[in-house]
XYZ file of C-alpha atoms in Angstrom:
748
model
C 40.975 -41.549 -33.680
C 40.443 -40.148 -37.159
C 44.057 -39.933 -38.237
C 44.633 -39.312 -41.925
C 47.894 -40.172 -43.659
C 48.090 -38.930 -47.214
C 50.432 -40.839 -49.494
C 52.636 -38.972 -51.886
C 54.212 -42.098 -53.367
C 57.636 -42.489 -54.871
C 57.237 -40.738 -58.194
C 60.074 -38.314 -57.479
C 62.551 -40.059 -59.776
C 63.018 -36.672 -61.324
C 61.550 -33.169 -61.054
C 57.812 -33.125 -60.615
C 57.285 -30.152 -62.896
C 58.706 -28.671 -66.018
C 59.086 -24.993 -66.818
C 58.872 -23.744 -70.379
C 61.393 -21.160 -71.608
C 61.242 -17.821 -69.811
C 59.540 -14.815 -71.338
C 60.072 -11.151 -70.536
C 57.116 -8.860 -69.868
C 56.794 -5.322 -68.550
C 53.528 -5.032 -66.560
C 51.681 -1.765 -67.028
C 49.251 -0.459 -64.437
C 46.186 0.920 -66.182
C 43.750 1.588 -63.372
C 43.580 2.041 -59.616
C 40.966 3.398 -57.210
C 43.524 4.675 -54.714
C 43.685 8.278 -53.596
C 46.875 9.906 -52.420
C 46.491 8.747 -48.812
C 44.597 5.471 -49.180
C 45.362 1.885 -50.085
C 44.568 0.501 -53.526
C 41.528 -1.716 -53.122
C 41.230 -2.416 -56.852
C 43.913 -2.299 -59.500
C 44.433 -3.534 -63.052
C 47.589 -4.468 -64.985
C 48.338 -5.372 -68.584
C 50.967 -8.055 -69.157
C 52.138 -9.817 -72.273
C 52.260 -13.621 -72.631
C 53.649 -15.059 -75.873
C 53.162 -11.721 -77.574
C 49.490 -11.292 -76.569
C 48.282 -8.698 -74.039
C 46.205 -9.854 -71.061
C 44.425 -7.582 -68.576
C 44.525 -8.605 -64.916
C 41.582 -7.315 -62.849
C 42.583 -7.436 -59.182
C 41.123 -6.614 -55.795
C 42.745 -6.608 -52.385
C 43.023 -9.966 -50.679
C 42.957 -9.656 -46.902
C 44.104 -12.601 -44.807
C 46.790 -11.073 -42.587
C 45.485 -9.611 -39.312
C 46.648 -6.275 -38.008
C 48.499 -8.019 -35.182
C 50.328 -10.408 -37.534
C 53.488 -11.616 -35.801
C 56.642 -13.469 -36.904
C 58.457 -15.516 -34.248
C 62.091 -16.563 -34.621
C 64.959 -17.959 -32.543
C 68.534 -16.747 -32.514
C 71.626 -18.976 -32.461
C 71.424 -19.219 -28.691
C 67.852 -20.459 -28.959
C 66.336 -17.294 -27.485
C 62.799 -16.651 -28.639
C 62.004 -13.367 -30.434
C 58.856 -11.879 -31.895
C 58.471 -9.051 -34.355
C 55.771 -7.028 -36.026
C 58.021 -5.041 -38.305
C 57.124 -2.326 -40.768
C 57.929 -4.749 -43.582
C 55.214 -7.068 -42.277
C 52.755 -4.169 -42.280
C 53.696 -3.389 -45.875
C 53.113 -7.046 -46.832
C 49.570 -6.721 -45.497
C 48.808 -4.201 -48.227
C 50.290 -6.053 -51.197
C 48.136 -9.148 -51.650
C 45.623 -9.263 -54.488
C 43.494 -11.800 -56.276
C 41.250 -11.602 -59.298
C 40.925 -12.851 -62.858
C 42.076 -12.308 -66.418
C 39.612 -10.147 -68.358
C 37.881 -12.122 -71.092
C 38.627 -15.486 -69.436
C 35.833 -16.397 -66.998
C 37.628 -19.598 -65.978
C 40.759 -17.890 -64.730
C 42.270 -16.937 -61.402
C 45.088 -14.561 -60.506
C 46.909 -14.413 -57.172
C 49.622 -11.768 -56.898
C 51.791 -9.996 -54.360
C 52.697 -6.465 -55.479
C 55.106 -5.361 -52.732
C 58.167 -5.132 -54.999
C 57.034 -6.002 -58.456
C 54.442 -8.622 -59.336
C 54.996 -12.060 -57.880
C 52.474 -14.869 -58.089
C 50.368 -17.129 -60.256
C 48.052 -16.808 -63.248
C 45.764 -19.801 -63.701
C 43.709 -20.529 -66.785
C 41.605 -23.644 -67.327
C 44.477 -26.073 -67.865
C 47.536 -23.848 -67.805
C 49.353 -22.010 -65.025
C 51.912 -19.231 -65.408
C 54.286 -17.941 -62.778
C 55.420 -14.331 -62.760
C 58.324 -12.767 -60.844
C 60.200 -9.468 -61.052
C 63.510 -9.625 -62.894
C 66.230 -8.518 -60.506
C 68.882 -5.915 -61.371
C 67.121 -4.403 -64.385
C 66.620 -0.775 -65.201
C 62.968 -1.144 -66.250
C 59.983 -2.845 -64.647
C 60.826 -6.133 -66.330
C 59.397 -9.438 -65.157
C 59.881 -13.036 -66.141
C 56.848 -15.136 -66.906
C 56.862 -18.886 -67.426
C 54.423 -21.745 -67.859
C 54.329 -24.351 -65.100
C 53.644 -27.975 -66.030
C 53.252 -30.599 -63.365
C 53.763 -34.256 -64.205
C 50.642 -36.388 -64.010
C 51.624 -39.749 -62.562
C 48.838 -41.974 -61.287
C 49.882 -42.768 -57.724
C 47.323 -43.116 -54.890
C 47.647 -40.293 -52.374
C 45.401 -41.694 -49.650
C 45.577 -44.960 -47.775
C 42.548 -47.148 -48.432
C 41.803 -47.943 -44.787
C 41.919 -44.344 -43.611
C 39.615 -43.294 -46.456
C 37.037 -45.864 -45.387
C 37.235 -44.903 -41.703
C 36.554 -41.216 -42.354
C 33.975 -41.801 -45.067
C 31.936 -44.286 -43.043
C 31.580 -41.805 -40.208
C 29.509 -39.516 -42.413
C 26.034 -41.090 -42.223
C 24.418 -38.430 -44.386
C 26.491 -39.516 -47.407
C 24.010 -42.168 -48.432
C 21.230 -39.591 -48.604
C 22.968 -37.084 -50.866
C 21.076 -36.165 -54.003
C 23.803 -35.473 -56.518
C 21.467 -33.429 -58.690
C 20.620 -31.056 -55.818
C 21.921 -27.608 -56.650
C 24.248 -26.183 -54.025
C 23.568 -22.515 -53.465
C 26.953 -21.022 -52.573
C 25.211 -17.750 -51.757
C 23.645 -19.523 -48.756
C 27.045 -20.077 -47.191
C 28.063 -17.685 -44.440
C 31.553 -16.188 -44.205
C 33.870 -18.309 -42.063
C 37.347 -17.652 -40.686
C 40.116 -20.027 -39.679
C 43.039 -18.515 -37.770
C 46.178 -20.522 -38.444
C 49.604 -20.509 -36.846
C 52.246 -21.835 -39.261
C 55.619 -23.191 -38.158
C 58.475 -23.726 -40.625
C 61.041 -26.312 -39.598
C 64.797 -25.728 -39.815
C 65.263 -27.674 -43.073
C 62.469 -25.852 -44.919
C 63.648 -22.493 -43.577
C 67.084 -23.175 -45.049
C 65.611 -24.543 -48.291
C 63.604 -21.342 -48.798
C 66.646 -19.118 -48.373
C 67.416 -18.810 -44.631
C 66.192 -15.204 -44.719
C 63.235 -14.199 -42.579
C 61.848 -11.680 -45.087
C 62.189 -14.026 -48.070
C 60.675 -17.026 -46.276
C 57.860 -14.870 -44.893
C 57.091 -13.668 -48.413
C 56.922 -17.249 -49.736
C 54.645 -18.485 -46.959
C 52.354 -15.488 -47.463
C 52.272 -16.279 -51.185
C 51.254 -19.888 -50.426
C 48.469 -18.768 -48.042
C 47.334 -16.299 -50.705
C 46.927 -19.176 -53.180
C 45.133 -21.200 -50.506
C 42.679 -18.351 -49.924
C 42.033 -17.946 -53.635
C 40.823 -21.556 -53.736
C 38.792 -21.252 -50.501
C 36.968 -18.166 -51.801
C 34.378 -20.513 -53.324
C 33.398 -21.646 -49.804
C 33.468 -18.088 -48.408
C 36.243 -19.295 -46.118
C 39.186 -17.088 -45.190
C 42.358 -18.746 -43.927
C 43.843 -16.075 -41.676
C 47.590 -16.378 -41.194
C 47.576 -15.154 -37.599
C 51.289 -15.739 -37.037
C 54.427 -17.386 -38.396
C 57.142 -19.195 -36.485
C 60.530 -20.114 -37.886
C 62.633 -22.774 -36.216
C 65.625 -20.915 -37.578
C 68.163 -22.234 -35.065
C 67.086 -25.864 -34.687
C 63.938 -27.965 -34.647
C 62.088 -27.935 -31.338
C 60.986 -31.541 -31.846
C 62.391 -34.385 -33.888
C 61.047 -34.312 -37.453
C 62.282 -37.744 -38.472
C 60.061 -40.793 -38.822
C 56.633 -41.185 -40.395
C 53.972 -38.498 -40.438
C 51.846 -40.269 -37.844
C 54.540 -40.181 -35.170
C 55.532 -36.639 -36.121
C 51.931 -35.455 -35.807
C 51.654 -36.809 -32.276
C 54.973 -35.259 -31.241
C 53.924 -31.928 -32.705
C 50.521 -32.076 -31.020
C 52.154 -32.677 -27.633
C 54.570 -29.775 -28.217
C 51.726 -27.518 -29.375
C 49.631 -28.146 -26.275
C 52.576 -27.252 -24.073
C 54.161 -24.315 -25.898
C 51.477 -22.743 -28.131
C 48.912 -22.121 -25.416
C 49.510 -18.372 -25.406
C 49.511 -17.879 -29.182
C 45.927 -17.538 -30.436
C 44.976 -19.899 -33.265
C 42.293 -22.309 -34.386
C 44.765 -24.600 -36.135
C 48.545 -25.017 -36.084
C 50.497 -26.542 -38.963
C 54.116 -27.634 -39.030
C 55.677 -27.450 -42.499
C 58.490 -29.975 -42.856
C 60.995 -30.267 -45.691
C 61.657 -33.767 -47.040
C 63.502 -34.787 -50.213
C 61.119 -37.625 -51.051
C 58.454 -38.075 -48.403
C 56.139 -41.080 -48.385
C 53.202 -38.932 -47.329
C 52.197 -35.375 -48.068
C 51.015 -34.905 -44.514
C 48.955 -36.009 -41.556
C 46.066 -34.447 -39.693
C 42.824 -35.184 -37.823
C 39.796 -34.820 -40.139
C 36.785 -32.900 -38.870
C 38.490 -31.780 -35.643
C 39.013 -28.141 -36.606
C 37.729 -26.521 -33.379
C 38.866 -29.242 -31.000
C 41.958 -27.902 -29.239
C 43.084 -31.450 -28.487
C 43.389 -32.271 -32.200
C 43.746 -28.931 -34.011
C 47.137 -29.663 -35.557
C 48.555 -30.894 -38.818
C 51.769 -31.805 -40.613
C 52.430 -30.793 -44.233
C 55.444 -32.234 -46.051
C 57.245 -29.956 -48.515
C 58.979 -32.191 -51.120
C 62.149 -31.026 -52.800
C 60.754 -30.958 -56.321
C 57.487 -29.122 -55.812
C 56.109 -25.755 -56.888
C 54.342 -23.289 -54.657
C 51.182 -23.999 -56.669
C 51.366 -27.724 -55.901
C 52.146 -27.160 -52.232
C 49.206 -24.758 -51.931
C 46.943 -27.556 -53.243
C 48.420 -29.900 -50.622
C 47.623 -27.339 -47.923
C 44.049 -26.859 -49.211
C 43.450 -30.603 -49.236
C 44.719 -31.004 -45.682
C 42.727 -28.017 -44.445
C 39.724 -29.317 -46.359
C 39.950 -32.558 -44.400
C 40.084 -30.527 -41.172
C 36.908 -28.754 -42.340
C 34.942 -31.949 -42.863
C 35.612 -32.516 -46.571
C 36.544 -35.889 -48.053
C 38.442 -36.835 -51.174
C 36.178 -36.899 -54.227
C 34.645 -40.084 -55.570
C 34.751 -39.384 -59.307
C 31.664 -41.559 -59.850
C 29.530 -39.587 -57.406
C 30.861 -36.019 -57.416
C 30.232 -33.394 -60.074
C 33.097 -31.060 -60.927
C 32.349 -27.713 -62.541
C 35.951 -27.194 -63.648
C 38.701 -29.147 -65.322
C 40.084 -30.276 -61.944
C 38.467 -30.450 -58.536
C 40.520 -29.603 -55.487
C 39.694 -32.701 -53.438
C 40.550 -34.988 -56.341
C 43.704 -36.833 -55.240
C 45.250 -36.073 -58.640
C 44.820 -32.300 -58.261
C 48.391 -31.934 -56.979
C 49.660 -33.025 -60.409
C 47.575 -30.693 -62.574
C 47.992 -27.085 -63.666
C 45.321 -24.439 -64.043
C 42.348 -23.417 -61.915
C 40.844 -25.841 -59.439
C 37.394 -25.721 -57.860
C 35.501 -27.580 -55.171
C 33.146 -30.318 -56.359
C 29.460 -30.739 -55.516
C 30.479 -33.287 -52.865
C 32.885 -30.834 -51.241
C 30.197 -28.141 -51.126
C 27.751 -30.531 -49.484
C 30.400 -31.787 -47.060
C 31.266 -28.246 -46.034
C 27.666 -27.135 -45.694
C 26.869 -30.157 -43.531
C 29.997 -29.746 -41.389
C 29.422 -26.046 -40.669
C 25.769 -26.658 -39.785
C 26.776 -28.817 -36.821
C 27.640 -27.656 -33.335
C 31.254 -27.573 -32.247
C 32.573 -25.415 -35.087
C 31.913 -22.039 -33.490
C 35.597 -21.081 -33.802
C 34.984 -20.528 -37.535
C 32.521 -17.743 -36.743
C 35.051 -15.553 -34.922
C 36.007 -12.828 -37.351
C 39.517 -11.530 -36.631
C 40.503 -7.931 -37.312
C 41.766 -8.151 -40.861
C 40.728 -4.655 -41.954
C 43.617 -2.775 -43.611
C 45.609 -0.694 -41.137
C 46.098 2.271 -43.413
C 42.454 2.876 -44.140
C 41.834 6.605 -44.542
C 38.713 7.141 -46.679
C 35.194 6.877 -45.293
C 33.486 3.701 -46.458
C 29.689 3.650 -46.288
C 28.597 0.289 -44.947
C 31.555 -0.562 -42.709
C 29.759 0.324 -39.466
C 31.991 3.331 -38.653
C 30.814 6.925 -39.002
C 33.701 8.637 -40.800
C 34.359 11.694 -42.959
C 31.128 13.343 -44.093
C 28.940 10.390 -43.079
C 26.039 11.158 -40.752
C 25.356 7.534 -39.849
C 26.522 4.041 -40.821
C 24.603 0.866 -39.991
C 27.226 -1.494 -41.383
C 26.858 -4.159 -44.078
C 23.528 -4.847 -45.727
C 22.998 -8.109 -43.859
C 23.429 -6.308 -40.507
C 21.088 -3.432 -41.400
C 17.904 -5.021 -39.918
C 19.622 -5.320 -36.505
C 20.926 -1.741 -36.519
C 19.555 0.453 -33.722
C 19.450 3.442 -36.071
C 17.968 1.759 -39.176
C 15.011 4.176 -39.065
C 17.375 7.151 -39.045
C 19.864 6.259 -41.757
C 19.720 5.906 -45.546
C 21.701 2.691 -46.045
C 23.069 3.518 -49.511
C 24.368 7.018 -48.702
C 24.972 6.949 -44.923
C 23.004 10.197 -44.625
C 20.206 10.996 -42.182
C 16.589 10.693 -43.201
C 14.708 14.043 -43.320
C 12.896 13.499 -40.014
C 15.979 12.342 -38.109
C 18.014 14.598 -35.830
C 20.720 11.983 -35.278
C 21.820 8.542 -36.429
C 24.487 7.435 -33.970
C 25.950 8.164 -30.578
C 25.164 7.335 -26.952
C 22.690 10.221 -26.675
C 20.705 9.341 -29.808
C 17.559 7.264 -29.384
C 16.253 4.616 -31.785
C 13.551 7.136 -32.736
C 16.354 9.352 -34.112
C 15.935 12.093 -31.497
C 18.316 13.387 -28.845
C 17.805 11.895 -25.410
C 16.536 14.396 -22.858
C 18.929 16.147 -20.546
C 19.957 14.031 -17.584
C 20.200 10.579 -19.191
C 23.356 8.814 -17.985
C 25.729 8.265 -20.902
C 29.130 7.708 -19.247
C 29.185 6.045 -15.820
C 32.048 6.995 -13.557
C 35.076 4.756 -13.895
C 36.291 5.352 -10.358
C 34.297 5.964 -7.212
C 36.882 8.327 -5.758
C 38.197 10.141 -8.829
C 35.501 10.210 -11.521
C 31.996 11.638 -11.996
C 28.954 10.408 -13.905
C 28.297 12.220 -17.190
C 24.924 12.830 -18.818
C 23.330 13.742 -22.123
C 22.670 17.470 -22.386
C 19.581 17.181 -24.596
C 21.087 19.014 -27.575
C 23.642 16.535 -28.977
C 23.966 12.867 -29.953
C 27.318 12.737 -28.141
C 27.938 12.511 -24.423
C 29.334 15.664 -22.804
C 33.141 15.833 -22.385
C 34.418 13.627 -19.604
C 34.333 15.210 -16.152
C 36.455 13.964 -13.287
C 38.166 15.077 -10.077
C 40.993 17.512 -10.730
C 44.390 15.921 -11.030
C 46.474 15.749 -7.885
C 43.752 15.107 -5.316
C 44.578 12.239 -3.010
C 42.750 8.923 -3.090
C 43.008 5.451 -1.575
C 43.431 6.845 1.925
C 46.029 9.330 0.684
C 48.338 6.641 -0.702
C 47.711 7.549 -4.369
C 46.578 10.432 -6.565
C 43.621 11.042 -8.832
C 44.765 11.498 -12.413
C 42.388 11.816 -15.356
C 39.545 10.222 -13.446
C 41.410 7.243 -12.050
C 43.143 6.472 -8.791
C 46.370 5.529 -10.505
C 47.939 2.210 -9.505
C 49.606 -0.315 -11.807
C 48.400 -3.370 -9.883
C 44.778 -2.220 -10.011
C 45.114 -1.318 -13.661
C 46.354 -4.834 -14.498
C 43.604 -6.398 -12.396
C 40.931 -4.301 -14.108
C 42.087 -5.432 -17.558
C 43.237 -9.026 -17.054
C 41.254 -10.044 -13.993
C 42.171 -11.259 -10.554
C 45.598 -12.797 -10.215
C 47.248 -10.327 -12.560
C 49.407 -7.504 -11.233
C 52.080 -5.119 -12.381
C 55.035 -6.936 -13.897
C 58.587 -6.845 -12.639
C 61.007 -4.138 -13.702
C 62.755 -6.745 -15.893
C 59.513 -7.262 -17.835
C 59.033 -3.509 -18.273
C 62.623 -3.233 -19.451
C 62.145 -6.081 -21.942
C 58.856 -4.756 -23.374
C 59.321 -0.981 -23.290
C 62.796 -1.308 -24.744
C 61.311 -2.705 -27.967
C 60.141 0.563 -29.562
C 57.201 -1.112 -31.323
C 53.456 -1.001 -30.787
C 53.671 -3.421 -27.844
C 56.380 -1.461 -26.050
C 57.024 2.269 -26.356
C 56.695 5.667 -24.710
C 54.343 7.199 -27.238
C 54.513 8.158 -30.895
C 56.565 10.904 -32.469
C 56.512 11.680 -36.188
C 54.710 8.424 -37.048
C 57.271 6.269 -35.225
C 57.306 4.734 -31.762
C 59.386 6.546 -29.139
C 61.774 4.391 -27.135
C 61.537 4.623 -23.361
C 64.623 5.992 -21.578
C 65.776 3.827 -18.685
C 64.357 6.173 -16.052
C 60.927 6.172 -17.792
C 60.550 2.427 -18.463
C 57.722 2.149 -15.917
C 55.747 4.915 -17.641
C 55.298 3.482 -21.134
C 53.190 0.495 -22.171
C 51.435 -1.292 -19.335
C 53.105 -4.658 -18.676
C 51.336 -7.145 -16.436
C 51.934 -10.650 -15.192
C 49.835 -13.428 -16.736
C 49.356 -16.290 -14.260
C 46.758 -18.236 -16.250
C 47.038 -21.080 -18.759
C 44.193 -19.800 -20.923
C 44.489 -17.100 -23.559
C 43.397 -13.548 -22.929
C 40.902 -12.375 -25.535
C 39.496 -8.966 -26.172
C 38.236 -8.022 -29.629
C 39.704 -4.503 -29.768
C 43.314 -5.318 -28.832
C 46.201 -7.537 -29.848
C 48.151 -9.419 -27.197
C 51.804 -10.388 -26.908
C 53.238 -12.736 -24.307
C 56.892 -12.726 -23.270
C 58.708 -14.942 -20.791
C 61.238 -13.066 -18.631
C 62.967 -15.296 -16.109
C 60.120 -17.143 -14.381
C 57.344 -14.710 -15.296
C 55.055 -14.559 -18.314
C 54.518 -10.892 -19.082
C 51.718 -9.590 -21.255
C 51.302 -6.326 -23.156
C 48.494 -4.989 -25.365
C 48.150 -2.879 -28.489
C 44.983 -1.467 -30.013
C 43.984 -3.063 -33.298
C 42.400 0.204 -34.382
C 44.111 3.427 -33.232
C 42.275 5.254 -30.474
C 40.643 8.542 -31.325
C 42.329 11.789 -30.280
C 41.417 12.572 -26.686
C 40.318 9.006 -25.950
C 41.992 7.206 -23.038
C 44.450 4.502 -24.080
C 44.289 1.887 -21.354
C 47.197 -0.060 -22.869
C 49.595 2.512 -21.365
C 50.447 3.013 -17.704
C 48.014 5.551 -16.257
C 49.400 8.965 -15.449
C 49.874 9.311 -11.710
C 51.013 5.712 -11.218
C 53.973 5.445 -8.855
C 57.319 4.953 -10.579
C 59.588 5.551 -7.579
C 59.676 7.180 -4.125
C 57.543 10.360 -4.378
C 57.640 9.900 -8.176
C 54.683 9.411 -10.532
C 54.205 8.884 -14.275
C 53.106 11.877 -16.286
C 52.967 11.834 -20.096
C 55.381 8.872 -20.409
C 57.835 10.540 -18.001
C 58.645 9.687 -14.382
C 58.381 12.966 -12.439
C 58.082 14.250 -8.874
C 54.540 13.924 -7.549
C 54.311 17.660 -6.758
C 53.931 18.386 -10.475
C 50.475 16.803 -10.408
C 49.031 19.321 -7.992
C 46.739 22.014 -9.350
C 46.159 25.187 -7.337
C 43.675 26.854 -9.709
C 40.679 25.505 -7.803
C 40.502 25.219 -4.035
C 37.423 23.190 -3.105
C 37.276 24.519 0.463
C 37.071 28.133 -0.685
C 35.439 27.903 -4.124
C 32.950 25.154 -3.259
C 32.390 26.216 0.351
C 33.303 22.760 1.585
C 30.223 21.258 -0.071
C 31.838 19.878 -3.251
C 35.034 18.994 -5.132
C 36.891 20.650 -7.981
C 36.620 19.019 -11.413
C 38.917 19.085 -14.431
C 37.208 22.255 -15.691
C 38.221 24.078 -12.480
C 34.568 24.217 -11.479
C 32.725 22.833 -8.486
C 31.073 19.437 -8.552
C 28.632 19.857 -5.677
C 27.471 17.278 -3.194
C 23.844 16.152 -3.309
C 21.378 18.821 -2.129
C 23.689 21.671 -3.094
C 23.614 23.553 -6.409
C 26.446 24.711 -8.658
C 28.294 26.837 -9.435
C 29.515 27.464 -5.832
C 27.538 24.882 -3.794
C 26.148 27.615 -1.509
C 22.465 27.246 -2.308
C 20.467 24.306 -0.996
C 18.545 22.220 -3.507
C 16.222 19.246 -3.363
C 18.370 16.795 -5.377
C 20.715 18.908 -7.490
C 24.399 18.174 -6.847
C 26.882 17.732 -9.703
C 28.145 20.485 -11.980
C 27.121 22.375 -15.081
C 29.788 20.491 -17.064
C 28.429 16.970 -16.425
C 25.336 17.599 -18.549
C 22.464 17.039 -16.135
C 21.917 20.754 -15.368
C 21.561 23.683 -17.741
C 24.034 26.467 -17.122
C 22.123 29.689 -16.417
C 23.013 32.578 -18.716
C 21.722 36.173 -18.830
C 18.589 35.207 -20.735
C 17.703 32.346 -18.416
C 18.469 34.556 -15.395
C 16.077 37.268 -16.675
C 13.533 34.577 -17.430
C 13.925 33.221 -13.918
C 13.409 36.681 -12.385
C 10.376 37.345 -14.597
C 8.901 33.956 -13.800
C 9.445 34.531 -10.093
C 7.716 37.950 -10.348
C 4.784 36.405 -12.216
C 4.410 33.718 -9.587
C 4.433 36.374 -6.839
C 1.736 38.397 -8.597
C -0.316 35.296 -9.258
C 0.068 34.242 -5.648
C -1.029 37.683 -4.481
C -4.206 37.617 -6.560
C -4.981 34.075 -5.499
C -4.524 34.916 -1.804
C -6.342 38.314 -1.955
C -9.912 36.904 -1.696
C -8.888 34.750 1.224
C -7.326 37.822 2.820
C -10.504 39.881 2.357
C -12.691 37.087 3.710
C -10.363 36.741 6.657
C -10.542 40.506 7.339
C -14.342 40.466 7.102
C -14.509 37.533 9.463
C -12.214 39.318 11.899
C -14.300 42.505 11.702
C -17.534 40.614 12.155
C -16.039 38.693 15.015
C -14.931 41.927 16.674
C -18.442 43.392 16.321
C -19.986 40.290 17.795
C -17.583 40.513 20.681
C -18.495 44.170 21.237
C -22.244 43.377 21.302
C -21.594 40.561 23.689
C -19.639 42.872 25.943
C -22.444 45.548 25.953
C -25.087 43.011 26.819
C -22.916 41.634 29.535
C -22.399 45.115 31.010
C -26.107 45.871 30.897
C -26.871 42.607 32.579
C -24.422 43.334 35.297
C -26.003 46.833 35.794
C -29.508 45.415 36.265
C -28.355 42.963 38.795
C -26.610 45.714 40.726
C -29.807 47.899 40.851
C -31.979 45.097 42.097
C -29.534 44.337 44.845
C -29.565 47.958 46.100
C -33.359 48.168 46.296
C -33.600 45.011 48.235
C -31.042 46.215 50.718
C -32.937 49.558 51.343
C -36.263 47.861 51.972
C -34.812 45.554 54.463
C -33.141 48.330 56.353
C -36.295 50.404 56.508
C -38.285 47.564 58.001
C -35.830 47.230 60.726
């Protein structure tokens, strides 16, 4: 077992840092690339430190996913989860950058309500916070000085155990240049738990504590930028009522207790690593974890101690060191490792120093070696951390938006793009010879697929139809399906929008066998939330609550009988325990397009009571589904079914529009794309073509007709000659017979 215990020592005789006198500054925004409806991706501020102006160049720092959740407990110990609007705002406020004119500088700020964060120069760090209750935009700024006391932070034996298990160490060439550009982006999704004591120490307020933890993870990400590693704070959990496990004792015992609790209770919360942050006045260790076990679910846990006298800057270094150990790094040997900055992060003394900190040559080699091995695939899973409020088209993001005609994604993905021969990468415009650059009916040769190519298979055998490319567009034709209200499933359900609506089947289709529609109590719990995981639609940019009688017609809520997590890249998942059931609900990470089906809601037509069905988030009588505008028996002559365009979808061997005419293979409808709808021009063309074929057929058959007539005439003449000869022959025979008879008679 590679268990690491990091010593903090007993140097807390007094405060571990000193703050210089406070200064007042009024930050002034001088530049931003934001439009009226978009989020600021880049921004610049001028602040004053000791009478001198400094320009902060900032860009958005994204490490909170769109489904970021905060979990809390009330006084009765009942578990709650929230994805509030304040959390969404926090997602847009995190920035990092540098101070103009100071290459060796780093800035990490949160701009939600004023500027709050850290400015780091080579050997000096400044904190900045908004000054409360002031008329202007005044902020306080102060220098942070950490004491530098030489106390070992790592036990000798544990260092040797971890170090000796890296056989490549003896072959490292320290002069070898590490090319950071060769590193690939990596992502670590982390679930952070704050114990009761730390929650109280940070203010006992969910919003305040959330802000502080986000600030710490922001500092952590600023340091990990060098390794192209993003620490994604997937979710936060506050033990706000009481600790769920005992937090007393040494870090080793606490780590094992936490690991056992994690494996039992965190199964349904997605994460690559879980950390428990524990408050201690004077801990003996800064934490405990399992080095190099980042993607091993049996060991993906850690403990981080938060001492009383510590700054957020120092604690962020503690977190980076612990996470670094999880990622295969070791503490630096100052005789072997080269440091490009004043302080290297994996130097045990880094927690005592101020200013910027970088990873050493040893850390870069450790990380490169660790990520080249198998078993670390969890770091390659990129979560959805794109800003929610993105409005402007961005060329190179893989989405065709605004006035773009194509978009093959980032530069590194361009060679794999199906439409790379169609699209100009820099402008997202079509090349001159291209007709299209995206869509299911666009070929890799940049031309429209011919009419009749399947582009949308039917989703239901009874209630949906196949759809085809029409030969004139890169998009598939509008969805065609059986008209709403027709019966299905042996007349026990109704077709609605192409599906035979049934909650149990809908759950099974999404979550697999074993899942079914949840109990009414689960629907009541989820659809009473009025958030993106439980609602009855959206009205004026806010989620509509579900009235009691419509609870079964809002978000789809299913049972989850499995012990493994459900994963699907385009949705976020929330699990809720109601009585003895675990209920699960989904929300799209990226809003669905207008007109696109949202499978996270109960399908219209699903039963919600006796002779009652869901329709547009409302439980209504089933008779409202019926449509009388198309009667298949009369309009389709019993040889087809009515579709959602009130037209006939004919059976095979019958042709639209009325299914009266026989055809070799036809079937279908004019709306599904595989047949061209005849208009006046095509009708005239058809008549003219038919006339031409008749004329051509006449002229081709005329010679054969003449030859046939000649043969018949000749044959008749031959027959006549034969008949004459036959008559003459018969006459001669008759004469001879008479003469013979007369002679004989005379003799007598």
